[in-house]
Amino acid sequence: AWWSVAIMASLKRWRTLMKRLMSAEKSDDGLVFSVSWEDGFKARFHAIWLRDNALDPETRSAGNAQRLITLSDIPPDTVIADAAIAADTLSVRFAPENKQVEFPGQWLRDHAYDVSAGRARGWTAPYIAIWDSGFDVANVTGTHETVQHDAIALKDWLAGVRRHGFAKLTGGPVASGALVDVAALFGYVRETNYGKWFEVRTEVNPANLAYTGLGLQAHTDNPYRDPVPTLQILYCLENSAAGGDSQVVDGFAAARRLCAENPHGFELLTRYCARFEYRGTGDVHLASRKPMIELSPDGELTAIRFNNRSTAAITDVPFDDMADYYAAYRRLGEIIDDPAMAVGFKLEPGECFIVDNTRVLHGRTGYADSGGSRWLQGCYADRDGLLSTLSVLEDNTLVNVA
Ligand code: FE2
């Protein structure tokens, strides 16, 4: 109704007004600024931080926004000399440079860092949604045709990878190498010693367990690489064998469940490095020393490495902690194997899925190698390229909508 549109519009205008700058007060020594907005939001900023982040064209390139100065170009005794607010913009004069810089109120608000410290260990970024077996694959399933030709469909599909760590694509060509075109939707294949892509099917003399008909415990790929491939695409070309369903498990959900059950064990898996290793039949020997659960220095959950086949002898856990470490390692595996964690689906020829290999584990149920066949191709790619493409698509879609 017209009146609800009118109410929404005035509500939006009111919210925008409430987010306007209200006041800015500098400390007596000029080292700190306290900024308030009309909706009650407050944030403090350091003079040196503001000066370093000045948006003027002498400090930052107008073309690519890269910083043009180093910190040594800014006097260490930088203070705020005076400031004024006009048209929702904070204008600051820095001494001793006597430099005038303007900060839009929204920019300050978007970059406020005056947040309370001490987030719980194992926190995850706000754009991440944790899931378990109740998650419906349909939420992250796109069709080949639409993501190739519709920027909004591609944006939504990539956003699913960012949020849930995996996504599925249906209706692609049943053609060897078609997985490379999936990587090209957002970035580039990462070539490895396995080639630009690798075949996953039964072989008579398997060099790697992935190429046999046995079931595979959910795992992350190639933890013996540093850095690991951050994305994997698995593309189905044949799947007439009984079984062989694909399974994915949210490694962040598993890690958080371990943390809730056994905080000490979680701590051990984050604090000590495991060792991972792969010796190929030829001239390949890959090895890494990384934790199974990786946190950033401020406790953000950033990566899971879990792969029973390529875990080497773990030698970086002190003797007194090894028994507890092994108990935690065992429990993490039990959580990963728990059917309550896994989402399963059967890939049809021309279908594929992509996983964030730093977060989501993949595996498969066993399949019979008589009376049918299963042939997948896999390749690696990198998440930074995917996030870059997604970010650009989001900017462009915003412009289009406005
Ligand atoms: Fe794998």
GROMACS .gro file of C-alpha atoms in nm, residues 10-374:
model
  365
   10SER     CA    1   1.049   0.817   0.608
   11LEU     CA    2   1.193   0.545   0.834
   12LYS     CA    3   1.489   0.513   0.599
   13ARG     CA    4   1.535   0.891   0.592
   14TRP     CA    5   1.513   0.904   0.972
   15ARG     CA    6   1.770   0.622   1.009
   16THR     CA    7   2.006   0.802   0.770
   17LEU     CA    8   1.966   1.126   0.967
   18MET     CA    9   2.028   0.946   1.295
   19LYS     CA   10   2.356   0.813   1.159
   20ARG     CA   11   2.487   1.164   1.099
   21LEU     CA   12   2.787   1.296   1.288
   22MET     CA   13   2.691   1.487   1.603
   23SER     CA   14   3.010   1.592   1.777
   24ALA     CA   15   3.385   1.539   1.787
   25GLU     CA   16   3.597   1.621   2.086
   26LYS     CA   17   3.974   1.603   2.104
   27SER     CA   18   4.165   1.513   2.417
   28ASP     CA   19   4.369   1.793   2.581
   29ASP     CA   20   4.692   1.656   2.437
   30GLY     CA   21   4.534   1.626   2.087
   31LEU     CA   22   4.628   1.256   2.061
   32VAL     CA   23   4.272   1.116   2.066
   33PHE     CA   24   3.941   1.215   1.910
   34SER     CA   25   3.602   1.107   2.054
   35VAL     CA   26   3.336   1.110   1.783
   36SER     CA   27   2.959   1.078   1.844
   37TRP     CA   28   2.675   1.010   1.604
   38GLU     CA   29   2.312   1.119   1.648
   39ASP     CA   30   2.194   0.761   1.711
   40GLY     CA   31   2.426   0.737   2.014
   41PHE     CA   32   2.710   0.548   1.844
   42LYS     CA   33   3.049   0.663   1.975
   43ALA     CA   34   3.403   0.580   1.869
   44ARG     CA   35   3.748   0.707   1.961
   45PHE     CA   36   4.024   0.753   1.702
   46HIS     CA   37   4.396   0.817   1.752
   47ALA     CA   38   4.546   1.124   1.582
   48ILE     CA   39   4.821   0.912   1.427
   49TRP     CA   40   4.563   0.661   1.292
   50LEU     CA   41   4.352   0.939   1.138
   51ARG     CA   42   4.655   1.105   0.981
   52ASP     CA   43   4.783   0.775   0.839
   53ASN     CA   44   4.439   0.707   0.690
   54ALA     CA   45   4.391   1.052   0.543
   55LEU     CA   46   4.190   1.035   0.219
   56ASP     CA   47   4.349   1.333   0.044
   57PRO     CA   48   4.521   1.282  -0.294
   58GLU     CA   49   4.871   1.348  -0.148
   59THR     CA   50   4.824   1.059   0.094
   60ARG     CA   51   4.624   0.819  -0.123
   61SER     CA   52   4.621   0.778  -0.499
   62ALA     CA   53   4.295   0.905  -0.644
   63GLY     CA   54   4.325   0.631  -0.908
   64ASN     CA   55   4.374   0.306  -0.717
   65ALA     CA   56   4.349   0.425  -0.351
   66GLN     CA   57   4.699   0.294  -0.275
   67ARG     CA   58   4.884   0.485  -0.003
   68LEU     CA   59   5.151   0.718  -0.144
   69ILE     CA   60   5.346   0.785   0.177
   70THR     CA   61   5.518   0.574   0.440
   71LEU     CA   62   5.467   0.616   0.812
   72SER     CA   63   5.808   0.786   0.834
   73ASP     CA   64   5.665   1.070   0.625
   74ILE     CA   65   5.425   1.146   0.913
   75PRO     CA   66   5.580   1.327   1.215
   76PRO     CA   67   5.578   1.103   1.526
   77ASP     CA   68   5.447   1.398   1.733
   78THR     CA   69   5.133   1.432   1.515
   79VAL     CA   70   4.834   1.574   1.707
   80ILE     CA   71   4.492   1.711   1.620
   81ALA     CA   72   4.518   2.091   1.621
   82ASP     CA   73   4.149   2.163   1.558
   83ALA     CA   74   3.844   2.019   1.389
   84ALA     CA   75   3.495   2.102   1.268
   85ILE     CA   76   3.184   1.915   1.150
   86ALA     CA   77   2.990   2.033   0.846
   87ALA     CA   78   2.758   1.842   0.610
   88ASP     CA   79   2.824   1.511   0.788
   89THR     CA   80   3.196   1.550   0.727
   90LEU     CA   81   3.467   1.582   0.990
   91SER     CA   82   3.737   1.826   0.893
   92VAL     CA   83   4.061   1.784   1.088
   93ARG     CA   84   4.378   1.996   1.095
   94PHE     CA   85   4.687   1.804   1.199
   95ALA     CA   86   4.991   1.966   1.366
   96PRO     CA   87   5.282   2.004   1.322
   97GLU     CA   88   5.220   1.951   0.947
   98ASN     CA   89   4.936   2.205   0.950
   99LYS     CA   90   4.754   1.964   0.718
  100GLN     CA   91   4.377   1.979   0.664
  101VAL     CA   92   4.197   1.650   0.593
  102GLU     CA   93   3.828   1.565   0.555
  103PHE     CA   94   3.663   1.240   0.668
  104PRO     CA   95   3.305   1.160   0.563
  105GLY     CA   96   3.099   1.055   0.868
  106GLN     CA   97   3.006   0.725   0.704
  107TRP     CA   98   3.372   0.643   0.633
  108LEU     CA   99   3.460   0.699   1.000
  109ARG     CA  100   3.172   0.484   1.111
  110ASP     CA  101   3.259   0.204   0.868
  111HIS     CA  102   3.619   0.205   0.990
  112ALA     CA  103   3.562   0.253   1.365
  113TYR     CA  104   3.799   0.029   1.562
  114ASP     CA  105   3.693   0.128   1.913
  115VAL     CA  106   3.544  -0.216   1.979
  116SER     CA  107   3.571  -0.412   2.300
  117ALA     CA  108   3.862  -0.654   2.289
  118GLY     CA  109   3.854  -1.016   2.393
  119ARG     CA  110   3.635  -1.209   2.149
  120ALA     CA  111   3.599  -1.579   2.237
  121ARG     CA  112   3.862  -1.805   2.082
  122GLY     CA  113   3.715  -1.968   1.774
  123TRP     CA  114   3.499  -1.671   1.671
  124THR     CA  115   3.407  -1.654   1.304
  125ALA     CA  116   3.367  -1.363   1.066
  126PRO     CA  117   3.014  -1.214   1.052
  127TYR     CA  118   2.967  -1.319   0.688
  128ILE     CA  119   3.005  -1.688   0.779
  129ALA     CA  120   2.709  -1.913   0.863
  130ILE     CA  121   2.784  -2.244   1.035
  131TRP     CA  122   2.575  -2.546   0.924
  132ASP     CA  123   2.515  -2.915   0.990
  133SER     CA  124   2.320  -3.202   0.830
  134GLY     CA  125   2.001  -2.992   0.838
  135PHE     CA  126   2.141  -2.762   0.571
  136ASP     CA  127   1.960  -2.780   0.237
  137VAL     CA  128   2.197  -2.801  -0.062
  138ALA     CA  129   1.930  -2.621  -0.267
  139ASN     CA  130   2.034  -2.301  -0.083
  140VAL     CA  131   2.373  -2.307  -0.257
  141THR     CA  132   2.283  -2.471  -0.588
  142GLY     CA  133   2.310  -2.273  -0.907
  143THR     CA  134   2.267  -2.373  -1.267
  144HIS     CA  135   2.549  -2.360  -1.517
  145GLU     CA  136   2.340  -2.164  -1.767
  146THR     CA  137   2.239  -1.882  -1.529
  147VAL     CA  138   2.575  -1.827  -1.353
  148GLN     CA  139   2.743  -1.800  -1.692
  149HIS     CA  140   2.509  -1.534  -1.826
  150ASP     CA  141   2.349  -1.361  -1.529
  151ALA     CA  142   2.574  -1.146  -1.307
  152ILE     CA  143   2.326  -1.149  -1.019
  153ALA     CA  144   2.296  -1.529  -1.028
  154LEU     CA  145   2.677  -1.555  -1.029
  155LYS     CA  146   2.701  -1.308  -0.739
  156ASP     CA  147   2.450  -1.512  -0.536
  157TRP     CA  148   2.628  -1.838  -0.613
  158LEU     CA  149   2.970  -1.699  -0.512
  159ALA     CA  150   2.817  -1.542  -0.199
  160GLY     CA  151   2.703  -1.894  -0.104
  161VAL     CA  152   3.065  -2.012  -0.120
  162ARG     CA  153   3.172  -1.722   0.103
  163ARG     CA  154   2.891  -1.781   0.353
  164HIS     CA  155   2.863  -2.161   0.363
  165GLY     CA  156   3.203  -2.270   0.228
  166PHE     CA  157   3.054  -2.480  -0.051
  167ALA     CA  158   2.816  -2.462  -0.346
  168LYS     CA  159   2.685  -2.689  -0.617
  169LEU     CA  160   2.632  -2.628  -0.987
  170THR     CA  161   2.400  -2.830  -1.209
  171GLY     CA  162   2.340  -2.860  -1.582
  172GLY     CA  163   2.697  -2.825  -1.709
  173PRO     CA  164   2.841  -2.999  -2.014
  174VAL     CA  165   2.951  -3.361  -1.979
  175ALA     CA  166   3.294  -3.294  -2.121
  176SER     CA  167   3.645  -3.359  -1.998
  177GLY     CA  168   3.803  -3.033  -1.875
  178ALA     CA  169   3.469  -2.853  -1.827
  179LEU     CA  170   3.570  -2.787  -1.465
  180VAL     CA  171   3.823  -2.531  -1.586
  181ASP     CA  172   3.534  -2.316  -1.712
  182VAL     CA  173   3.383  -2.326  -1.363
  183ALA     CA  174   3.708  -2.188  -1.216
  184ALA     CA  175   3.709  -1.925  -1.492
  185LEU     CA  176   3.376  -1.791  -1.361
  186PHE     CA  177   3.568  -1.624  -1.076
  187GLY     CA  178   3.942  -1.680  -1.113
  188TYR     CA  179   4.212  -1.924  -1.212
  189VAL     CA  180   4.300  -2.289  -1.172
  190ARG     CA  181   4.593  -2.350  -0.939
  191GLU     CA  182   4.808  -2.604  -1.117
  192THR     CA  183   4.994  -2.858  -0.903
  193ASN     CA  184   5.202  -3.174  -0.948
  194TYR     CA  185   4.866  -3.348  -1.010
  195GLY     CA  186   4.828  -3.132  -1.321
  196LYS     CA  187   4.584  -2.860  -1.419
  197TRP     CA  188   4.316  -3.107  -1.315
  198PHE     CA  189   4.320  -3.468  -1.196
  199GLU     CA  190   4.103  -3.774  -1.255
  200VAL     CA  191   3.913  -3.941  -0.971
  201ARG     CA  192   3.808  -4.295  -1.072
  202THR     CA  193   3.890  -4.659  -1.012
  203GLU     CA  194   4.234  -4.769  -1.114
  204VAL     CA  195   4.382  -5.117  -1.099
  205ASN     CA  196   4.695  -5.007  -0.914
  206PRO     CA  197   4.586  -4.706  -0.713
  207ALA     CA  198   4.871  -4.481  -0.597
  208ASN     CA  199   4.627  -4.278  -0.392
  209LEU     CA  200   4.324  -4.399  -0.197
  210ALA     CA  201   4.104  -4.136  -0.366
  211TYR     CA  202   4.129  -4.336  -0.690
  212THR     CA  203   3.981  -4.658  -0.548
  213GLY     CA  204   3.620  -4.756  -0.478
  214LEU     CA  205   3.650  -4.736  -0.100
  215GLY     CA  206   3.460  -4.479   0.102
  216LEU     CA  207   3.663  -4.177   0.204
  217GLN     CA  208   3.642  -4.006   0.543
  218ALA     CA  209   3.562  -3.639   0.505
  219HIS     CA  210   3.889  -3.448   0.475
  220THR     CA  211   4.048  -3.131   0.348
  221ASP     CA  212   4.274  -3.174   0.046
  222ASN     CA  213   4.649  -3.139   0.034
  223PRO     CA  214   4.725  -3.021   0.390
  224TYR     CA  215   5.088  -3.103   0.303
  225ARG     CA  216   5.099  -2.791   0.082
  226ASP     CA  217   5.186  -2.452   0.228
  227PRO     CA  218   4.973  -2.265   0.142
  228VAL     CA  219   4.699  -2.523   0.084
  229PRO     CA  220   4.478  -2.483  -0.224
  230THR     CA  221   4.196  -2.274  -0.083
  231LEU     CA  222   3.926  -2.397  -0.324
  232GLN     CA  223   3.857  -2.731  -0.483
  233ILE     CA  224   3.613  -2.808  -0.765
  234LEU     CA  225   3.495  -3.167  -0.818
  235TYR     CA  226   3.313  -3.220  -1.148
  236CYS     CA  227   3.115  -3.533  -1.235
  237LEU     CA  228   3.138  -3.694  -1.578
  238GLU     CA  229   2.996  -4.042  -1.497
  239ASN     CA  230   2.814  -4.171  -1.194
  240SER     CA  231   2.620  -4.487  -1.268
  241ALA     CA  232   2.784  -4.693  -0.990
  242ALA     CA  233   2.581  -4.770  -0.680
  243GLY     CA  234   2.695  -4.547  -0.392
  244GLY     CA  235   2.968  -4.291  -0.433
  245ASP     CA  236   2.758  -4.009  -0.291
  246SER     CA  237   2.946  -3.691  -0.211
  247GLN     CA  238   2.949  -3.565   0.145
  248VAL     CA  239   3.054  -3.232   0.290
  249VAL     CA  240   3.108  -3.134   0.654
  250ASP     CA  241   3.149  -2.782   0.791
  251GLY     CA  242   3.490  -2.799   0.957
  252PHE     CA  243   3.421  -2.476   1.147
  253ALA     CA  244   3.106  -2.633   1.294
  254ALA     CA  245   3.311  -2.939   1.394
  255ALA     CA  246   3.585  -2.726   1.553
  256ARG     CA  247   3.332  -2.521   1.747
  257ARG     CA  248   3.158  -2.833   1.869
  258LEU     CA  249   3.493  -2.966   1.992
  259CYS     CA  250   3.559  -2.630   2.159
  260ALA     CA  251   3.224  -2.644   2.342
  261GLU     CA  252   3.278  -3.004   2.454
  262ASN     CA  253   3.646  -2.991   2.533
  263PRO     CA  254   3.801  -2.642   2.541
  264HIS     CA  255   4.140  -2.780   2.649
  265GLY     CA  256   4.152  -3.026   2.360
  266PHE     CA  257   4.049  -2.751   2.116
  267GLU     CA  258   4.328  -2.535   2.255
  268LEU     CA  259   4.585  -2.812   2.201
  269LEU     CA  260   4.483  -2.863   1.836
  270THR     CA  261   4.519  -2.488   1.775
  271ARG     CA  262   4.840  -2.437   1.975
  272TYR     CA  263   5.055  -2.717   1.834
  273CYS     CA  264   5.143  -2.794   1.477
  274ALA     CA  265   5.062  -3.126   1.318
  275ARG     CA  266   5.275  -3.253   1.032
  276PHE     CA  267   5.149  -3.348   0.689
  277GLU     CA  268   5.340  -3.519   0.415
  278TYR     CA  269   5.300  -3.665   0.066
  279ARG     CA  270   5.558  -3.865  -0.124
  280GLY     CA  271   5.458  -3.918  -0.482
  281THR     CA  272   5.572  -4.208  -0.694
  282GLY     CA  273   5.802  -3.981  -0.892
  283ASP     CA  274   5.999  -3.681  -0.778
  284VAL     CA  275   5.740  -3.529  -0.544
  285HIS     CA  276   5.787  -3.481  -0.171
  286LEU     CA  277   5.557  -3.226  -0.008
  287ALA     CA  278   5.560  -3.155   0.366
  288SER     CA  279   5.411  -2.896   0.598
  289ARG     CA  280   5.399  -2.811   0.969
  290LYS     CA  281   5.063  -2.651   1.050
  291PRO     CA  282   4.791  -2.689   1.316
  292MET     CA  283   4.476  -2.896   1.250
  293ILE     CA  284   4.268  -2.603   1.373
  294GLU     CA  285   4.416  -2.266   1.285
  295LEU     CA  286   4.325  -1.942   1.460
  296SER     CA  287   4.440  -1.592   1.377
  297PRO     CA  288   4.638  -1.415   1.655
  298ASP     CA  289   4.309  -1.268   1.787
  299GLY     CA  290   4.136  -1.606   1.796
  300GLU     CA  291   3.938  -1.606   1.471
  301LEU     CA  292   3.882  -1.954   1.331
  302THR     CA  293   4.062  -1.938   0.996
  303ALA     CA  294   4.140  -2.291   0.878
  304ILE     CA  295   4.094  -2.662   0.932
  305ARG     CA  296   4.345  -2.922   0.813
  306PHE     CA  297   4.217  -3.275   0.853
  307ASN     CA  298   4.329  -3.568   0.641
  308ASN     CA  299   4.410  -3.907   0.792
  309ARG     CA  300   4.593  -4.023   0.479
  310SER     CA  301   4.849  -3.747   0.478
  311THR     CA  302   4.903  -3.683   0.848
  312ALA     CA  303   5.268  -3.759   0.922
  313ALA     CA  304   5.425  -3.838   1.261
  314ILE     CA  305   5.334  -3.547   1.486
  315THR     CA  306   5.646  -3.436   1.668
  316ASP     CA  307   5.571  -3.082   1.785
  317VAL     CA  308   5.347  -3.165   2.080
  318PRO     CA  309   5.532  -3.183   2.412
  319PHE     CA  310   5.534  -3.528   2.574
  320ASP     CA  311   5.310  -3.415   2.861
  321ASP     CA  312   5.042  -3.288   2.621
  322MET     CA  313   5.052  -3.572   2.364
  323ALA     CA  314   4.791  -3.799   2.529
  324ASP     CA  315   4.540  -3.512   2.555
  325TYR     CA  316   4.629  -3.399   2.202
  326TYR     CA  317   4.550  -3.746   2.067
  327ALA     CA  318   4.221  -3.758   2.260
  328ALA     CA  319   4.121  -3.424   2.102
  329TYR     CA  320   4.235  -3.540   1.755
  330ARG     CA  321   4.026  -3.859   1.796
  331ARG     CA  322   3.723  -3.661   1.914
  332LEU     CA  323   3.749  -3.415   1.624
  333GLY     CA  324   3.744  -3.716   1.388
  334GLU     CA  325   3.436  -3.860   1.565
  335ILE     CA  326   3.257  -3.527   1.531
  336ILE     CA  327   3.347  -3.511   1.161
  337ASP     CA  328   3.214  -3.870   1.115
  338ASP     CA  329   2.889  -3.792   1.300
  339PRO     CA  330   2.600  -3.816   1.048
  340ALA     CA  331   2.447  -3.513   1.223
  341MET     CA  332   2.726  -3.301   1.069
  342ALA     CA  333   2.726  -3.420   0.707
  343VAL     CA  334   2.533  -3.302   0.406
  344GLY     CA  335   2.522  -3.564   0.131
  345PHE     CA  336   2.422  -3.551  -0.234
  346LYS     CA  337   2.474  -3.753  -0.547
  347LEU     CA  338   2.643  -3.576  -0.836
  348GLU     CA  339   2.496  -3.642  -1.179
  349PRO     CA  340   2.707  -3.610  -1.494
  350GLY     CA  341   2.751  -3.239  -1.571
  351GLU     CA  342   2.717  -3.142  -1.204
  352CYS     CA  343   2.994  -3.020  -0.978
  353PHE     CA  344   3.055  -2.878  -0.636
  354ILE     CA  345   3.310  -2.635  -0.500
  355VAL     CA  346   3.444  -2.633  -0.145
  356ASP     CA  347   3.642  -2.382   0.055
  357ASN     CA  348   3.925  -2.625   0.130
  358THR     CA  349   4.030  -2.428   0.439
  359ARG     CA  350   3.690  -2.485   0.598
  360VAL     CA  351   3.466  -2.753   0.446
  361LEU     CA  352   3.570  -3.119   0.442
  362HIS     CA  353   3.459  -3.346   0.158
  363GLY     CA  354   3.431  -3.724   0.134
  364ARG     CA  355   3.226  -3.992  -0.028
  365THR     CA  356   3.048  -4.314   0.051
  366GLY     CA  357   3.196  -4.631  -0.099
  367TYR     CA  358   3.089  -4.748  -0.445
  368ALA     CA  359   3.097  -5.075  -0.634
  369ASP     CA  360   3.337  -5.098  -0.924
  370SER     CA  361   3.115  -5.347  -1.107
  371GLY     CA  362   2.794  -5.259  -1.288
  372GLY     CA  363   2.859  -4.892  -1.346
  373SER     CA  364   3.130  -4.636  -1.318
  374ARG     CA  365   3.217  -4.315  -1.139
   0.00000   0.00000   0.00000
